[in-house]
mmCIF file of C-alpha atoms and ligand atoms in Angstrom:
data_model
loop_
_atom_site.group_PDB
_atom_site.id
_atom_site.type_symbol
_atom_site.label_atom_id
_atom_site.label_comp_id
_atom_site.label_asym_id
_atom_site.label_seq_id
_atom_site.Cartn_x
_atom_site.Cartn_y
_atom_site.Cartn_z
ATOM 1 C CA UNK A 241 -23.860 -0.830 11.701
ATOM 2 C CA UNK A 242 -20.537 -1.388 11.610
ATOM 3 C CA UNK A 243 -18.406 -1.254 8.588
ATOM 4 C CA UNK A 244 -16.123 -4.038 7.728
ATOM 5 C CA UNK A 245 -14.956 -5.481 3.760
ATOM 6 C CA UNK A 246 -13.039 -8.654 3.161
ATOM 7 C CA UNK A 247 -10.513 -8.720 0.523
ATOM 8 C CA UNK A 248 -7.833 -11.491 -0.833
ATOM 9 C CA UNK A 249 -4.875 -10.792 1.569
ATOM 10 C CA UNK A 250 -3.007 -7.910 0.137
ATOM 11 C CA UNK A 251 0.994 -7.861 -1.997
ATOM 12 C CA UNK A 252 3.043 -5.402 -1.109
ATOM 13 C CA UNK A 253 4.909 -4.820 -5.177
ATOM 14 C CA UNK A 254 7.560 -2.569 -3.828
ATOM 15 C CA UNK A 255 9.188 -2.410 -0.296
ATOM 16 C CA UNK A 256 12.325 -2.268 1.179
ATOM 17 C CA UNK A 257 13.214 -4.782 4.086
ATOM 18 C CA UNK A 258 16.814 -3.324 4.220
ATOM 19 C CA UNK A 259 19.477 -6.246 6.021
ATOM 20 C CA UNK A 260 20.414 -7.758 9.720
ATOM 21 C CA UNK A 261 19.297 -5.649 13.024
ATOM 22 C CA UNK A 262 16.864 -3.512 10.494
ATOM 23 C CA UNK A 263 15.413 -6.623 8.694
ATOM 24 C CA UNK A 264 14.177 -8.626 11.541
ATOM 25 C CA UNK A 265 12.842 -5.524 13.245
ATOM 26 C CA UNK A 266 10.884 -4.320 10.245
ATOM 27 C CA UNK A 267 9.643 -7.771 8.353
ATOM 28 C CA UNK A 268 7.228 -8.924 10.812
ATOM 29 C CA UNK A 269 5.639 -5.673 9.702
ATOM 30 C CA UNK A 270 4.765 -6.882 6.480
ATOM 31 C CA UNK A 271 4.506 -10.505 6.711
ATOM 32 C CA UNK A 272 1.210 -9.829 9.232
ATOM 33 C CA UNK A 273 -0.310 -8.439 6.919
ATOM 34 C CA UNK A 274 1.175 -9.287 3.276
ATOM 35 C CA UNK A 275 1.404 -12.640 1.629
ATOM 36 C CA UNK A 276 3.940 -11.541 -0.799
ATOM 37 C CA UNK A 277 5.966 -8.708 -1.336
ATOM 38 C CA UNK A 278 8.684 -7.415 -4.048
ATOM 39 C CA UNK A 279 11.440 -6.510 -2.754
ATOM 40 C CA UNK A 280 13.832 -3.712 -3.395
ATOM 41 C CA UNK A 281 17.495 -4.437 -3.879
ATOM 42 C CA UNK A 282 18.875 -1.202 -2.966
ATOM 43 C CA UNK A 283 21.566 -3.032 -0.075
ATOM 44 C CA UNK A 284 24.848 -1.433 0.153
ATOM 45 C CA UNK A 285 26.228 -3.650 -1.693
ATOM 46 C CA UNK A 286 23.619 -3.966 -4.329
ATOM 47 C CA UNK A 287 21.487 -7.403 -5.138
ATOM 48 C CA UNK A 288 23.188 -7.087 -8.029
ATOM 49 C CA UNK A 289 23.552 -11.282 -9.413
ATOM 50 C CA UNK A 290 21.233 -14.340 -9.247
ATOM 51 C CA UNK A 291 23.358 -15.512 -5.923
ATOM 52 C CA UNK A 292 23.242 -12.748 -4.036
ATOM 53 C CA UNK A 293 19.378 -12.928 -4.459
ATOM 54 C CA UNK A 294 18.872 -15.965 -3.218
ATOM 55 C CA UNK A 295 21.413 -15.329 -0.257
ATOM 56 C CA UNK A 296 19.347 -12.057 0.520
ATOM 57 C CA UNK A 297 16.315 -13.864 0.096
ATOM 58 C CA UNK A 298 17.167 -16.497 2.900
ATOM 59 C CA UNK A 299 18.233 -13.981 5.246
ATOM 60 C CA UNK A 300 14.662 -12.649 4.682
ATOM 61 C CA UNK A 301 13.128 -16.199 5.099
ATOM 62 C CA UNK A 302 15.304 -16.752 8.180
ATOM 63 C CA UNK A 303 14.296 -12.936 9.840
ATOM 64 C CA UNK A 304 10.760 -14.855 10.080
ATOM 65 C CA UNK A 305 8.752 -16.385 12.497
ATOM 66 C CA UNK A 306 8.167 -19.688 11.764
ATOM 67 C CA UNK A 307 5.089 -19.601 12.228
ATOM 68 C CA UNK A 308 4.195 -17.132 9.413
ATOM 69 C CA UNK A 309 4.055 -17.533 5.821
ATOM 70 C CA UNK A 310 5.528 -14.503 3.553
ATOM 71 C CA UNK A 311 6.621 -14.503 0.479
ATOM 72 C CA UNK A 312 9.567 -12.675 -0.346
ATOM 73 C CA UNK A 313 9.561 -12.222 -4.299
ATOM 74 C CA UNK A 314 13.083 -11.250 -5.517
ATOM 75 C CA UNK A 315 14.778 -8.361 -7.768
ATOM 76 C CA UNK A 316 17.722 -7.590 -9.303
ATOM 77 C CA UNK A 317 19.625 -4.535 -9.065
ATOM 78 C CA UNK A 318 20.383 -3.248 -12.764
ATOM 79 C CA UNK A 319 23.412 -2.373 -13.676
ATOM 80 C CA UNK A 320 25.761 -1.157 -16.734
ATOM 81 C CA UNK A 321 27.765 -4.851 -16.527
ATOM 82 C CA UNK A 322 24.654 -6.996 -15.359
ATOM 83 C CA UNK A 323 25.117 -10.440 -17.188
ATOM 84 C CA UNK A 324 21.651 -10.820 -19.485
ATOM 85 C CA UNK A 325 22.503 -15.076 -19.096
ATOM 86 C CA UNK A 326 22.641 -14.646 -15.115
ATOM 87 C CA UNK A 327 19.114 -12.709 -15.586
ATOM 88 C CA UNK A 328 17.781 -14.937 -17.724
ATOM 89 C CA UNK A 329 18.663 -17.866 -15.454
ATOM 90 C CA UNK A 330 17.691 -16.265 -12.790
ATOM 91 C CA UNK A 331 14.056 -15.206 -14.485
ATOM 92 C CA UNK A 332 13.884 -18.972 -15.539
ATOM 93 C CA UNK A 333 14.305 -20.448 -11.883
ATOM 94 C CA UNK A 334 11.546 -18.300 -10.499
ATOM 95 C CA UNK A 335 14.184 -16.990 -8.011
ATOM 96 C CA UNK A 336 13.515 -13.146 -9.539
ATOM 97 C CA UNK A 337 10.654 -11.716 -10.056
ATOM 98 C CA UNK A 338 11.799 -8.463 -11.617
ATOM 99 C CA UNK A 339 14.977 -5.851 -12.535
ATOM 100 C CA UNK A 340 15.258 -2.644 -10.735
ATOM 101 C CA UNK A 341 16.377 0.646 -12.674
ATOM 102 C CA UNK A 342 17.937 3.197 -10.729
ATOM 103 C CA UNK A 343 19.186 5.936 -12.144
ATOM 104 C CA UNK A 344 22.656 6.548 -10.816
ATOM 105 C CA UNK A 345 22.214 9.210 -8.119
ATOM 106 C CA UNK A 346 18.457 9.619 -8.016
ATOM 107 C CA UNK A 347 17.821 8.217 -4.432
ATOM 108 C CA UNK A 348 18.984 5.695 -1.509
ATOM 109 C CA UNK A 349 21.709 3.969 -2.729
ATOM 110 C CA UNK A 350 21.430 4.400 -6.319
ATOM 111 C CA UNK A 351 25.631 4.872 -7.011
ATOM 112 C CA UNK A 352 25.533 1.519 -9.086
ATOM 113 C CA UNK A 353 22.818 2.455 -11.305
ATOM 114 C CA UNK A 354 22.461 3.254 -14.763
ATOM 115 C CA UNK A 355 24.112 6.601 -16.112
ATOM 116 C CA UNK A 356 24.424 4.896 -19.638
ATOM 117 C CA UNK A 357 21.293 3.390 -21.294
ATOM 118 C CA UNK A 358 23.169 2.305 -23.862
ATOM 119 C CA UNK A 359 25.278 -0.024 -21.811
ATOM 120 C CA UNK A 360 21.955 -1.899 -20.572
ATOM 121 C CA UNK A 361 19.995 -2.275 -23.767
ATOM 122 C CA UNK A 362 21.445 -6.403 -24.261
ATOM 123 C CA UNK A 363 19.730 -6.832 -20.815
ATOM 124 C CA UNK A 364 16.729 -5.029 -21.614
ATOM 125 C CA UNK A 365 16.262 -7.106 -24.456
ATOM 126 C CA UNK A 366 16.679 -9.969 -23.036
ATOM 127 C CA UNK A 367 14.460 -9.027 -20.703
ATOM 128 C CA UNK A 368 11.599 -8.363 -23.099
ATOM 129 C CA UNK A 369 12.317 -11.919 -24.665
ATOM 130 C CA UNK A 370 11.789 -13.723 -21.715
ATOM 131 C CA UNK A 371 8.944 -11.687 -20.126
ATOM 132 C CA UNK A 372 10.763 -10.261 -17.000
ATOM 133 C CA UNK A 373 9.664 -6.774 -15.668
ATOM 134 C CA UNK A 374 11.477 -3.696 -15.386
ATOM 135 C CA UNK A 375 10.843 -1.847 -12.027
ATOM 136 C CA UNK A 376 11.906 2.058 -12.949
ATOM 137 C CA UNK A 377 12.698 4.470 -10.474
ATOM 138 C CA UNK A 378 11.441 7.257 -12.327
ATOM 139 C CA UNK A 379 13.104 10.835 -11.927
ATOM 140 C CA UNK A 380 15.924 12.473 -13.809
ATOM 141 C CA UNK A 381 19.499 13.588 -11.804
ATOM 142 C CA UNK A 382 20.133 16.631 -13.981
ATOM 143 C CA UNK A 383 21.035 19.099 -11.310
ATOM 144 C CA UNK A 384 19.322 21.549 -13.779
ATOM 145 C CA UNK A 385 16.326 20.352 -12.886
ATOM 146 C CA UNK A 386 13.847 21.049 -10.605
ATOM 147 C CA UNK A 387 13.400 18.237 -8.249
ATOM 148 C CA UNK A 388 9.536 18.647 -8.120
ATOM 149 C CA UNK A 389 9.742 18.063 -12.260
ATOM 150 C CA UNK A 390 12.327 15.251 -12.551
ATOM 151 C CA UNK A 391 9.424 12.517 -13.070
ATOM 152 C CA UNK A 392 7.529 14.296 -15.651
ATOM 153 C CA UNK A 393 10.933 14.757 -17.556
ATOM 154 C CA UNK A 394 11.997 11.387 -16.534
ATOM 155 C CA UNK A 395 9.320 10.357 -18.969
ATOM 156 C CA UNK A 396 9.757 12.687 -21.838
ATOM 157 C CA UNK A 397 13.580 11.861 -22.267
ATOM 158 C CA UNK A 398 13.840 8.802 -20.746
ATOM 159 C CA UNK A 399 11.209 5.909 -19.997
ATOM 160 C CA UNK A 400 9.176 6.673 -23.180
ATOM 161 C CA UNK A 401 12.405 6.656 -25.494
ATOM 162 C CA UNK A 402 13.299 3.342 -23.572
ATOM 163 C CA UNK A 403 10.262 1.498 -24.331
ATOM 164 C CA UNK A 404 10.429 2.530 -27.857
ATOM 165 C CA UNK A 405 13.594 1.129 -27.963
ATOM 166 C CA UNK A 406 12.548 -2.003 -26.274
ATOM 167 C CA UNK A 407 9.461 -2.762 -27.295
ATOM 168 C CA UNK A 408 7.489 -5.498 -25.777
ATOM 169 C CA UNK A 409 9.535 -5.155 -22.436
ATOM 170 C CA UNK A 410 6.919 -4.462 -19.513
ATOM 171 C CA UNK A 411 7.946 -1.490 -17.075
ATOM 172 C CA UNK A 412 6.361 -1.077 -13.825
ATOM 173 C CA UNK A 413 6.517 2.649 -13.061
ATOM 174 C CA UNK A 414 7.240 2.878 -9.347
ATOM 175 C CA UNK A 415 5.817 5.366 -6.981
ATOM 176 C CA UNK A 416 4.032 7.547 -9.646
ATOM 177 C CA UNK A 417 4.179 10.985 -7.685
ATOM 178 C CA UNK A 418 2.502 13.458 -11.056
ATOM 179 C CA UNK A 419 -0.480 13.967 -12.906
ATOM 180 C CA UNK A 420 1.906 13.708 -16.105
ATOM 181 C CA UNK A 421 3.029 9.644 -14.722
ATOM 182 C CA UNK A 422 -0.980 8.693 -14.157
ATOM 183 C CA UNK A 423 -1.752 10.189 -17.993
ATOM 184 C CA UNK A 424 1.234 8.092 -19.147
ATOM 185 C CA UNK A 425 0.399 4.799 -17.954
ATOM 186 C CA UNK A 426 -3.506 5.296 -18.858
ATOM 187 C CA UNK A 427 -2.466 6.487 -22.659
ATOM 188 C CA UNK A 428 -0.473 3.370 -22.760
ATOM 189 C CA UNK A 429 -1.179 -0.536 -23.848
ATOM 190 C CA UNK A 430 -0.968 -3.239 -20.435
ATOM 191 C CA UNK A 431 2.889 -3.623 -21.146
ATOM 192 C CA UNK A 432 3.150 -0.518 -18.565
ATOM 193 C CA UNK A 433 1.661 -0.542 -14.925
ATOM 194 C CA UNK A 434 2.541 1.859 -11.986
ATOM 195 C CA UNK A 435 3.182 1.105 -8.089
ATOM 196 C CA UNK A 436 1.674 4.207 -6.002
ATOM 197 C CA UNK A 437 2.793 4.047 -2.184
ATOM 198 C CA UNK A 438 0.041 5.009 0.507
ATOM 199 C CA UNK A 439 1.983 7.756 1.444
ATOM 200 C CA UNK A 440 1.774 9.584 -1.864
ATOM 201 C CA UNK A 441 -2.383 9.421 -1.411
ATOM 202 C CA UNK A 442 -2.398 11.193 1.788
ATOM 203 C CA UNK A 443 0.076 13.680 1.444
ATOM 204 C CA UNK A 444 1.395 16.544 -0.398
ATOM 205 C CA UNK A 445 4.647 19.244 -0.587
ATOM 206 C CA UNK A 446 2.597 21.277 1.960
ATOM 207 C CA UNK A 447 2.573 18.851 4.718
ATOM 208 C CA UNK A 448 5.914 18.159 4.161
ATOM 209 C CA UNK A 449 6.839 21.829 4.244
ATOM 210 C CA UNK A 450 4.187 24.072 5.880
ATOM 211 C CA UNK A 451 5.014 25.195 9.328
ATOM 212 C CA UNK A 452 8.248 23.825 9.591
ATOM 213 C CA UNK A 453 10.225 21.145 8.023
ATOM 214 C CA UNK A 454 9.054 17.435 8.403
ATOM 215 C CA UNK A 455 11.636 15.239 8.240
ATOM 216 C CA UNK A 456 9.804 11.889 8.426
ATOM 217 C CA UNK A 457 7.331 13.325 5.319
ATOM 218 C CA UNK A 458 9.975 12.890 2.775
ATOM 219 C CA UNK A 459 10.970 10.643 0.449
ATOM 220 C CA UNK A 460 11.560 10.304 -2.996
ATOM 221 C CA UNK A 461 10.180 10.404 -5.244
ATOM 222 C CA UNK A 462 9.263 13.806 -3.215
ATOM 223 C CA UNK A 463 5.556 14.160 -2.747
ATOM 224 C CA UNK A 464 4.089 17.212 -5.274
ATOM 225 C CA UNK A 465 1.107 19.397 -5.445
ATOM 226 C CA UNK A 466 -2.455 19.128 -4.037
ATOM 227 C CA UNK A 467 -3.510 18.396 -7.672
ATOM 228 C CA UNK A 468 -1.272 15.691 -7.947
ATOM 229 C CA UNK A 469 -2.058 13.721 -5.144
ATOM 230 C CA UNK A 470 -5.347 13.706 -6.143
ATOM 231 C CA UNK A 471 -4.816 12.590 -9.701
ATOM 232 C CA UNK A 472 -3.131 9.833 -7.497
ATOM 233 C CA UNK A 473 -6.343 9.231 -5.883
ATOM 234 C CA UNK A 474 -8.407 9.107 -8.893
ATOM 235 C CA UNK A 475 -5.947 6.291 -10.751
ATOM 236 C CA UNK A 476 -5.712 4.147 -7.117
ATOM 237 C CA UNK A 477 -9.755 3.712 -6.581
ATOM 238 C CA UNK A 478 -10.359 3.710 -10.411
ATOM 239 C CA UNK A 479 -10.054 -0.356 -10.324
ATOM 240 C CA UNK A 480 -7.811 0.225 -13.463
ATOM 241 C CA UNK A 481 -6.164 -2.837 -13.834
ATOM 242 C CA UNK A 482 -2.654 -0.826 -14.352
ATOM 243 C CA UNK A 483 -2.254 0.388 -10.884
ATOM 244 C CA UNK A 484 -1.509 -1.505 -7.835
ATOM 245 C CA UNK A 485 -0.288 -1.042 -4.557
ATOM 246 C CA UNK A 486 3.448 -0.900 -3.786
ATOM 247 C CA UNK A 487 4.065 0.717 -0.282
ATOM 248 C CA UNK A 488 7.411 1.964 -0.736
ATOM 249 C CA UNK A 489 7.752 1.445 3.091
ATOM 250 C CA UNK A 490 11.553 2.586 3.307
ATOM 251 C CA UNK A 491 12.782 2.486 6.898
ATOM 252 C CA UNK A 492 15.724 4.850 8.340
ATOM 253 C CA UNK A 493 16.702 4.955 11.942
ATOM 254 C CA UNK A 494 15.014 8.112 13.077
ATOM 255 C CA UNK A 495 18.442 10.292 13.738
ATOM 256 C CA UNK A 496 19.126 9.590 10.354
ATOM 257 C CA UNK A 497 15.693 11.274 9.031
ATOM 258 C CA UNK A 498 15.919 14.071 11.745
ATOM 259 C CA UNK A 499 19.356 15.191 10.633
ATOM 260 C CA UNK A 500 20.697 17.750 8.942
ATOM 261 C CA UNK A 501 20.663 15.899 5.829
ATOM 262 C CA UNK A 502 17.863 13.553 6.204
ATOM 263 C CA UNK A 503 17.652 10.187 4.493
ATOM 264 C CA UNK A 504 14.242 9.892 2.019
ATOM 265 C CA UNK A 505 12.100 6.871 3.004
ATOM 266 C CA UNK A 506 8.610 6.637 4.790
ATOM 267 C CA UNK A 507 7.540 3.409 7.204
ATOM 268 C CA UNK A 508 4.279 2.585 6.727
ATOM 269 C CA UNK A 509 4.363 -1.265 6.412
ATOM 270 C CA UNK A 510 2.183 -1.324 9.970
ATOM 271 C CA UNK A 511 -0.220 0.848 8.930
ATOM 272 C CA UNK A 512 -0.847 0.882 5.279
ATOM 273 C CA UNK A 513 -4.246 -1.457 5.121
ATOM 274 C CA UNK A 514 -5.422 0.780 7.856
ATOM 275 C CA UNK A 515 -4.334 4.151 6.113
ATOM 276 C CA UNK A 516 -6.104 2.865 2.469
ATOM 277 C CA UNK A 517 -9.231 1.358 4.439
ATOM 278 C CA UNK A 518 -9.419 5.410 5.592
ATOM 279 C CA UNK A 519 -8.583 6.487 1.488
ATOM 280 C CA UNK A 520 -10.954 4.293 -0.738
ATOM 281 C CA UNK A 521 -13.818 4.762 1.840
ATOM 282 C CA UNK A 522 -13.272 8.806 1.769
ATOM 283 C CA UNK A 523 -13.353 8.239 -2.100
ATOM 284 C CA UNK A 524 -16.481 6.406 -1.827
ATOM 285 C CA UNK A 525 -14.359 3.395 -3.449
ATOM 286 C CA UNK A 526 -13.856 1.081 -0.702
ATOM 287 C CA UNK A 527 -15.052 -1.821 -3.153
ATOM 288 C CA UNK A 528 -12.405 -0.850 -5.419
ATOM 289 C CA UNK A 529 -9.391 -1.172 -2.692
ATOM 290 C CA UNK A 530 -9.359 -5.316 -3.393
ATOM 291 C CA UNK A 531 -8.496 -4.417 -7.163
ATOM 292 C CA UNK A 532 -5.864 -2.146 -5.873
ATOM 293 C CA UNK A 533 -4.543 -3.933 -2.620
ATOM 294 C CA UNK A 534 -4.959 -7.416 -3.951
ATOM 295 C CA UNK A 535 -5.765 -8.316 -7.459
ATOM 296 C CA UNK A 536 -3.881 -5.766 -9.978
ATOM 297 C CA UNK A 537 -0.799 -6.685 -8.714
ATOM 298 C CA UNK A 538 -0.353 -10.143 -9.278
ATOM 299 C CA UNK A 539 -2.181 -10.060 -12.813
ATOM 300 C CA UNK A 540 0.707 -7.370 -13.761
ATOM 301 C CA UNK A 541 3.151 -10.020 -12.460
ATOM 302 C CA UNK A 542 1.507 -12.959 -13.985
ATOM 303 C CA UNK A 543 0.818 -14.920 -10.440
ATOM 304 C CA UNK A 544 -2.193 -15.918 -8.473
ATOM 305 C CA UNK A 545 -4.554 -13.779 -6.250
ATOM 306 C CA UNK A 546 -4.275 -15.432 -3.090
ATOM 307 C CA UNK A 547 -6.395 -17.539 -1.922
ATOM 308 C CA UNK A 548 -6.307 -16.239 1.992
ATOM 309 C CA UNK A 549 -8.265 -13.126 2.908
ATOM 310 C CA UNK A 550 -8.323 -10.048 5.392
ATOM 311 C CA UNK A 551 -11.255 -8.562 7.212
ATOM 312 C CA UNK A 552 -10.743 -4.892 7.338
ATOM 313 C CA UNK A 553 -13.374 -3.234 10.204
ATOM 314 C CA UNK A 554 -14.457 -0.019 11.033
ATOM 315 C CA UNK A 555 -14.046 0.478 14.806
ATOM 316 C CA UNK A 556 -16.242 3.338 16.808
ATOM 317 C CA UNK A 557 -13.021 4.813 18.436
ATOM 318 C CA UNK A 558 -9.513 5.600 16.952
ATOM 319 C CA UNK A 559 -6.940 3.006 15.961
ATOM 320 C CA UNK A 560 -3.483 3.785 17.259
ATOM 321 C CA UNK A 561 -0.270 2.712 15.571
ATOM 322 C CA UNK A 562 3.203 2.937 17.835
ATOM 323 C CA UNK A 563 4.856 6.151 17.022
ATOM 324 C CA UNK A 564 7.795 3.977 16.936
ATOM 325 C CA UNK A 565 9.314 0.324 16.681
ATOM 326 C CA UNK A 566 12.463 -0.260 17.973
ATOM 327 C CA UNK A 567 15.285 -2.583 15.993
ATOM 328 C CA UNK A 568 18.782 -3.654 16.963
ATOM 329 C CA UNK A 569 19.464 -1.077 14.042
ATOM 330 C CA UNK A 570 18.141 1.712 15.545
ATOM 331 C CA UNK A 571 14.122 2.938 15.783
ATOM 332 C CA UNK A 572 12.364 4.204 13.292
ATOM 333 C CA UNK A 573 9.140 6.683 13.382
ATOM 334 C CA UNK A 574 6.269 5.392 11.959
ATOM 335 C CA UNK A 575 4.369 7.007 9.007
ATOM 336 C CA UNK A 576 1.790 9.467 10.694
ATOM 337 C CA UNK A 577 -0.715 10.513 8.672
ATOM 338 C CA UNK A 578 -2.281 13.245 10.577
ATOM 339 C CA UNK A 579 -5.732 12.682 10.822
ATOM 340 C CA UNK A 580 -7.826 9.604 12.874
ATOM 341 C CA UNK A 581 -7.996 6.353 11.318
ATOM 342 C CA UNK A 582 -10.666 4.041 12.650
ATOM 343 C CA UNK A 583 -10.291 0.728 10.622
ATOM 344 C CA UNK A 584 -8.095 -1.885 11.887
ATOM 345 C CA UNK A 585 -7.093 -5.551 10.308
ATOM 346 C CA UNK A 586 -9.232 -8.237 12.173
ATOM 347 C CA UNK A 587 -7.126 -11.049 13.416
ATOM 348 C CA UNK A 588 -7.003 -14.356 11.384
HETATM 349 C C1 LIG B 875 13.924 4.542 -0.728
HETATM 350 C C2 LIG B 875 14.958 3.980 0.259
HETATM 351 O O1 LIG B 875 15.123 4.548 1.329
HETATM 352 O O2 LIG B 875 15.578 2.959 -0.055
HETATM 353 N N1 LIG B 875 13.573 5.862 -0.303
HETATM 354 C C3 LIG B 875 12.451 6.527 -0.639
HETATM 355 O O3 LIG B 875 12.324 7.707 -0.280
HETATM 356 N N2 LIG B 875 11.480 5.964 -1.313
HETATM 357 C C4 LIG B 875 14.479 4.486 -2.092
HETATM 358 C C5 LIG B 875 13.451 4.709 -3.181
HETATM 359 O O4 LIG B 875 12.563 3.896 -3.383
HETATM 360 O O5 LIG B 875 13.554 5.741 -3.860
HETATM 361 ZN ZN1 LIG B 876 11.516 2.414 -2.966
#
């Protein structure tokens, strides 16, 4: 018999589209298979105000086929001189969805984030008055320490202070990469809820690592130990309403990734519903992907499940995935997850 599951069509609550030649070659990714997605305002410039948001978000719209409906949902870049009024207006309108914390320095074009909490508290506040999330990018920039540690610290000195300073703002943790982020969100009340990537629950340091250095394995957060990944595991196909699915789908232009400095992003917008079909069912929690993939999501953010739905089936042979797409900026290598994957996305 042949295996097959039908879920509400999927969110994707953290990717990064990126802007011109790179944007219209990567969006059609998502759209086919994602009604909505939040999306990351790491452009150089930053999505820093209101207007630039809604200028990025047309660009988006206009990247499109026509014929496909996607729904791009807005964030703001935080930063030490973000106006709380523009956020507030800009909460109000519906036009953002969320506020991104990056600490200054901790990954892709993070130079305009926050090296002074102080300096962001008014917005914070703010935020928590008017019920508007706060997507962290979790991981210190100490150069003391250890990059494998700088979540679990990241919570110690900073996120858990925060939220005791703020209380009753809600904080998605993004890309939980530890052991130590999964405890923290499951010891907490529902004002906390945590993005993990499909990446993160498929690989770990070693296969980054082992046998030679692979460029298009890392990203950051940077993926940990074995135990890790499957603490990962455990919180994705739990059904816990906290976690949710946020790809974290970063393109690069492959010479950038296989350089001698490599940039830290994975692509796996085209494969993702395959790759978790292959995850939940190995966990023997295939029936919990839809709380994952489809429902936790949008009751963190407050919307509607969609009302659409994907088939997901289990072919007899291998699916494959291009090893590459090809954009005006550049191509970019295609998450490869190293092992046969046999369900596919039927067709509408
Ligand atoms: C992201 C990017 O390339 O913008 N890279 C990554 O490795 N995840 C930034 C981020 O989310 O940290
Ligand atoms: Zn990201």
């Amino acid at each position: 018999m042949q295996a097959k599951i039908t879920i509400p069509r999927p969110d994707d609550w953290h990717l990064h589209l990126r802007d011109g030649g790179m944007l219209e070659g990567v969006v059609g990714d998502s759209a086919r298979h994602f009604a909505r997605a939040i999306i990351m305002p790491n452009l150089v410039p930053p999505v820093v105000t209101a207007v630039q948001a809604r200028t990025y978000r047309e660009r988006i719209l206009q990247a499109l086929s026509p014929e496909v409906s996607f729904e791009p949902l807005m964030t703001l870049y935080l930063t030490e001189t973000t106006d709380p009024d523009d956020v507030e207006e800009a909460a109000k309108s519906g036009l953002v969805k969320a506020l991104k914390l990056y600490p200054a320095g901790a990954t892709t074009n993070s130079e305009s984030g926050v090296r002074d909490f102080d300096k962001v508290l008014p917005v914070l506040e703010r935020m928590a008055q008017i019920d508007i999330p706060l997507c962290v990018h979790g991981e210190v920039t100490d150069s003391d320490i250890d990059i494998f540690d700088r979540e679990a610290v990241f919570i110690d000195r900073v996120l858990d202070p925060l939220r005791r300073r703020v209380p009753g703002l809600r904080v998605v943790m993004e890309h939980v990469t530890t052991r130590e982020g999964v405890d923290y969100v499951m010891a907490s009340d529902s004002d906390i809820g945590a993005t993990i990537t499909t990446h993160h629950l498929i690989i770990n340091r070693n296969h980054l690592l082992v046998g030679g250095i692979r460029p298009h394995y890392y990203c950051l957060p940077v993926a940990k130990r074995e135990q890790h990944r499957l603490a990962l595991r455990a919180a994705a196909t739990s059904g816990d309403i906290r976690f949710f699915l946020g790809t974290d789908s970063a393109p690069h232009a492959t010479d950038l990734k296989e350089n001698a400095c490599g940039c830290a992003g994975c692509y796996t917008s085209i494969n993702t519903m395959s790759l978790l079909a292959h995850v939940f069912e190995e966990e023997k929690a295939l029936e919990q992907l839809e709380q994952f993939a489809s429902r936790n999501g949008p009751a963190f953010y407050g919307l509607p499940v969609n009302e659409t739905r994907m088939t997901l089936v289990k072919g007899n042979t291998p699916v494959t995935f291009p090893q590459k797409i090809s954009t005006r900026a550049g191509d970019v290598t295609v998450f490869d997850p190293g092992f046969d994957v046999f369900w596919y996305v039927e067709a509408d």
